[in-house]
CSV table of C-alpha atoms in Angstrom, one decimal:
chain,number,residue,atom,x,y,z
T,1478,MET,CA,-76.2,3.0,94.1
T,1479,TYR,CA,-75.3,5.7,91.5
T,1480,LEU,CA,-77.1,5.8,88.2
T,1481,VAL,CA,-74.8,6.9,85.3
T,1482,GLY,CA,-75.1,7.1,81.6
T,1483,GLY,CA,-77.4,9.2,79.4
T,1484,PHE,CA,-80.5,7.0,79.9
T,1485,SER,CA,-80.3,7.6,83.7
T,1486,GLN,CA,-81.3,11.2,83.1
T,1487,SER,CA,-84.8,10.0,82.4
T,1488,PRO,CA,-87.1,11.0,85.4
T,1489,TYR,CA,-89.2,7.9,84.8
T,1490,VAL,CA,-86.2,5.5,84.9
T,1491,PHE,CA,-84.8,7.3,88.0
T,1492,ALA,CA,-88.1,7.2,89.8
T,1493,ARG,CA,-88.8,3.5,89.1
T,1494,VAL,CA,-85.3,2.3,90.0
T,1495,LYS,CA,-85.3,4.4,93.2
T,1496,GLU,CA,-88.8,3.1,94.2
T,1497,TYR,CA,-87.7,-0.5,93.8
T,1498,LEU,CA,-84.3,-0.3,95.4
T,1499,ASN,CA,-85.5,1.9,98.3
T,1500,CYS,CA,-87.8,-1.0,99.4
T,1501,LEU,CA,-84.6,-3.0,99.7
T,1502,GLY,CA,-82.9,-0.4,101.8
T,1503,ILE,CA,-80.6,0.8,99.0
T,1504,GLU,CA,-80.1,4.5,98.5
T,1505,VAL,CA,-80.2,5.7,94.9
T,1506,ALA,CA,-78.4,8.8,93.6
T,1507,GLN,CA,-77.9,10.4,90.2
T,1508,HIS,CA,-74.6,11.9,89.1
T,1509,PRO,CA,-74.9,15.6,88.2
T,1510,LYS,CA,-73.4,14.8,84.7
T,1511,PRO,CA,-74.5,11.2,84.2
T,1512,ASP,CA,-73.7,11.2,80.5
T,1513,VAL,CA,-70.0,11.6,81.2
T,1514,ALA,CA,-69.7,10.0,84.7
T,1515,ILE,CA,-68.0,6.8,83.4
T,1516,VAL,CA,-65.4,8.8,81.4
T,1517,LEU,CA,-64.7,11.1,84.4
T,1518,GLY,CA,-64.3,8.1,86.6
T,1519,SER,CA,-61.8,6.5,84.2
T,1520,VAL,CA,-59.8,9.7,84.0
T,1521,HIS,CA,-59.8,10.2,87.8
T,1522,ALA,CA,-58.6,6.5,88.3
T,1523,GLN,CA,-55.6,7.1,86.2
T,1524,VAL,CA,-54.6,10.6,87.4
T,1525,ARG,CA,-55.6,10.3,91.1
T,1526,GLU,CA,-52.1,11.1,92.3
T,1527,ALA,CA,-51.6,13.9,89.9
T,1528,VAL,CA,-54.6,15.9,91.0
T,1529,THR,CA,-53.4,18.0,93.9
T,1530,GLY,CA,-56.0,20.8,93.7
T,1531,ARG,CA,-59.0,22.2,92.0
T,1532,CYS,CA,-61.4,25.2,92.0
T,1533,ALA,CA,-63.8,25.2,94.8
T,1534,PRO,CA,-67.1,23.8,93.5
T,1535,TYR,CA,-69.2,25.9,95.8
T,1536,ASN,CA,-69.3,28.9,98.1
T,1537,TYR,CA,-68.5,27.6,101.6
T,1538,GLY,CA,-69.4,29.5,104.7
T,1539,ILE,CA,-71.4,29.4,108.0
T,1540,TRP,CA,-74.5,30.9,109.4
T,1541,VAL,CA,-74.0,33.9,111.6
T,1542,ARG,CA,-76.4,36.1,113.5
T,1543,THR,CA,-75.7,39.7,112.9
T,1544,GLN,CA,-77.5,43.0,113.9
T,1545,TYR,CA,-80.4,43.9,111.7
T,1546,VAL,CA,-79.8,46.7,109.3
T,1547,PRO,CA,-83.0,48.0,107.6
T,1548,GLU,CA,-81.3,49.1,104.4
T,1549,LYS,CA,-79.6,45.7,104.0
T,1550,HIS,CA,-81.8,43.0,105.4
T,1551,LEU,CA,-85.3,41.8,104.8
T,1552,GLU,CA,-87.7,42.7,107.6
T,1553,GLU,CA,-89.5,39.3,107.6
T,1554,LYS,CA,-86.2,37.6,108.6
T,1555,ILE,CA,-85.8,39.5,111.9
T,1556,GLU,CA,-85.2,37.6,115.1
T,1557,VAL,CA,-85.2,39.3,118.5
T,1558,ASP,CA,-82.6,38.0,121.0
T,1559,CYS,CA,-82.9,37.9,124.8
T,1560,ARG,CA,-81.6,41.5,125.1
T,1561,GLY,CA,-84.3,42.8,122.7
T,1562,ILE,CA,-81.8,43.4,119.9
T,1563,LYS,CA,-83.0,42.7,116.3
T,1564,LYS,CA,-80.8,40.1,114.6
T,1565,VAL,CA,-80.8,38.2,111.3
T,1566,SER,CA,-79.1,34.9,110.4
T,1567,VAL,CA,-77.1,35.2,107.2
T,1568,PHE,CA,-74.4,33.4,105.3
T,1569,ASP,CA,-70.8,34.4,106.0
T,1570,GLN,CA,-68.6,33.3,103.1
T,1571,LEU,CA,-65.2,31.7,103.9
T,1572,VAL,CA,-64.3,30.3,100.5
T,1573,ALA,CA,-65.7,31.6,97.2
T,1574,GLN,CA,-66.8,29.3,94.4
T,1575,GLY,CA,-64.0,29.0,91.8
T,1576,GLN,CA,-61.3,29.8,94.4
T,1577,SER,CA,-58.2,27.7,94.0
T,1578,ILE,CA,-57.9,25.1,96.8
T,1579,SER,CA,-55.7,22.0,97.4
T,1580,ASN,CA,-55.2,19.2,99.9
T,1581,GLY,CA,-54.4,20.8,103.3
T,1582,PHE,CA,-55.7,24.2,102.3
T,1583,THR,CA,-56.9,26.2,105.4
T,1584,THR,CA,-58.6,29.5,105.4
T,1585,PRO,CA,-57.2,32.3,107.6
T,1586,ALA,CA,-58.5,32.3,111.1
T,1587,LYS,CA,-61.7,34.4,111.6
T,1588,THR,CA,-62.9,35.5,114.9
T,1589,TYR,CA,-66.6,35.3,116.0
T,1590,PHE,CA,-68.2,36.3,119.3
T,1591,ALA,CA,-70.7,34.3,121.4
T,1592,ARG,CA,-73.3,36.0,123.6
T,1593,GLU,CA,-72.0,36.9,127.1
T,1594,ASP,CA,-74.4,34.3,128.6
T,1595,ALA,CA,-73.5,31.5,126.2
T,1596,SER,CA,-71.9,28.3,127.4
T,1597,ALA,CA,-71.2,27.1,123.8
T,1598,ILE,CA,-71.4,28.2,120.2
T,1599,ILE,CA,-72.4,26.0,117.2
T,1600,PHE,CA,-71.0,26.6,113.8
T,1601,THR,CA,-72.9,25.1,110.8
T,1602,LEU,CA,-70.9,24.6,107.6
T,1603,VAL,CA,-72.9,25.1,104.4
T,1604,SER,CA,-72.3,25.4,100.7
T,1605,ILE,CA,-74.1,27.4,98.0
T,1606,ASP,CA,-73.9,26.7,94.3
T,1607,TRP,CA,-74.2,30.2,93.1
T,1608,GLU,CA,-71.4,31.1,90.7
T,1609,ASP,CA,-72.1,34.9,90.4
T,1610,MET,CA,-72.5,35.4,94.1
T,1611,SER,CA,-71.1,38.8,95.0
T,1612,PRO,CA,-69.3,39.5,98.4
T,1613,SER,CA,-72.2,41.8,99.3
T,1614,ALA,CA,-74.9,39.3,98.6
T,1615,VAL,CA,-77.2,38.5,101.5
T,1616,VAL,CA,-78.3,34.9,101.8
T,1617,TYR,CA,-80.5,34.0,104.7
T,1618,GLU,CA,-80.5,30.8,106.9
T,1619,PHE,CA,-83.6,29.3,105.3
T,1620,ASP,CA,-82.4,29.9,101.7
T,1621,GLU,CA,-83.1,26.7,99.7
T,1622,ARG,CA,-79.8,27.1,97.8
T,1623,ALA,CA,-77.8,26.4,100.9
T,1624,LYS,CA,-76.8,22.8,101.7
T,1625,ILE,CA,-75.7,21.8,105.2
T,1626,HIS,CA,-72.5,19.8,105.5
T,1627,THR,CA,-71.6,19.5,109.2
T,1628,GLU,CA,-71.8,21.3,112.6
T,1629,VAL,CA,-69.1,22.0,115.2
T,1630,ARG,CA,-69.8,22.8,118.8
T,1631,VAL,CA,-67.3,24.8,120.8
T,1632,GLU,CA,-67.6,24.9,124.6
T,1633,ILE,CA,-66.9,28.3,126.2
T,1634,GLU,CA,-65.5,28.8,129.7
T,1635,LYS,CA,-67.3,31.3,131.9
T,1636,SER,CA,-64.2,32.6,133.6
T,1637,GLN,CA,-65.0,36.2,132.5
T,1638,PRO,CA,-68.7,37.0,133.2
T,1639,GLN,CA,-70.4,39.8,131.3
T,1640,VAL,CA,-67.8,39.6,128.5
T,1641,ASP,CA,-68.6,38.3,124.9
T,1642,ARG,CA,-66.4,35.2,124.3
T,1643,ALA,CA,-64.3,35.0,121.2
T,1644,VAL,CA,-64.0,31.9,119.0
T,1645,GLN,CA,-61.6,31.4,116.1
T,1646,LEU,CA,-62.8,29.5,113.1
T,1647,GLN,CA,-61.0,28.0,110.1
T,1648,LEU,CA,-62.2,26.0,107.1
T,1649,GLN,CA,-59.9,23.1,106.2
T,1650,PHE,CA,-59.7,20.9,103.2
T,1651,ASN,CA,-58.3,17.5,104.0
T,1652,GLY,CA,-58.3,16.3,100.5
T,1653,VAL,CA,-59.3,17.5,97.0
T,1654,PRO,CA,-63.1,18.2,97.5
T,1655,LYS,CA,-65.5,16.0,95.6
T,1656,MET,CA,-68.8,17.1,94.0
T,1657,LEU,CA,-72.0,16.9,96.1
T,1658,VAL,CA,-74.4,14.2,94.9
T,1659,LYS,CA,-78.2,14.7,95.4
T,1660,ASP,CA,-81.2,12.6,94.6
T,1661,ARG,CA,-84.2,14.0,92.7
T,1662,ALA,CA,-85.7,15.3,95.9
T,1663,GLY,CA,-82.6,17.2,96.7
T,1664,LYS,CA,-81.5,14.9,99.5
T,1665,LEU,CA,-77.7,14.7,100.0
T,1666,ILE,CA,-76.4,11.3,99.2
T,1667,GLY,CA,-72.7,12.2,99.1
T,1668,SER,CA,-70.8,15.2,100.3
T,1669,ASP,CA,-67.4,16.9,100.6
T,1670,SER,CA,-66.1,14.5,103.3
T,1671,GLY,CA,-62.7,16.2,103.1
T,1672,VAL,CA,-64.0,19.6,104.3
T,1673,SER,CA,-64.1,20.4,108.0
T,1674,LEU,CA,-64.4,23.2,110.4
T,1675,VAL,CA,-61.6,23.9,112.9
T,1676,ALA,CA,-62.8,26.0,115.8
T,1677,LYS,CA,-61.4,26.9,119.3
T,1678,ALA,CA,-62.3,29.4,122.0
T,1679,VAL,CA,-59.7,32.1,122.6
């Protein structure tokens, strides 16, 4: 159930309705702009076919492990891999917030490398609502602003031992993306179901 209307912004109302309905097994969410949700729904219902694109509502990207650089990364985020190399997990942006996207839009293929002993590589698609995020901004894996969407696992053949395996990745929009909807605790109720990762070993 989605609460809409100006009165649904009341923390007390939201908490009481959620408490009651959760006991019945019903999820309760609040629209980010509840005071205009009904108007927006009416407009979308009439112009659904006319809307072919929009600005990306979030920064979309994946987590990648990269070599630790003292001048760039926070020391407390360091991980040490099996070869003793210092690494950090950071956000690698594929689509910037505000970028023009449309149904069928696909980002250019980007190549990533798995460890030489890896049998598979897992990509985690995340979004960050941070409008003034610069290309050089460093966002770490456990940053609370990042919301997880989905994961894709790519199996890697071991036909070439001792060689880092390459995997190509693209972000694809299979529809005009919708807004994420979260409850008061920040739990995702809805998501951009039309956003997917396309990955393959090369």
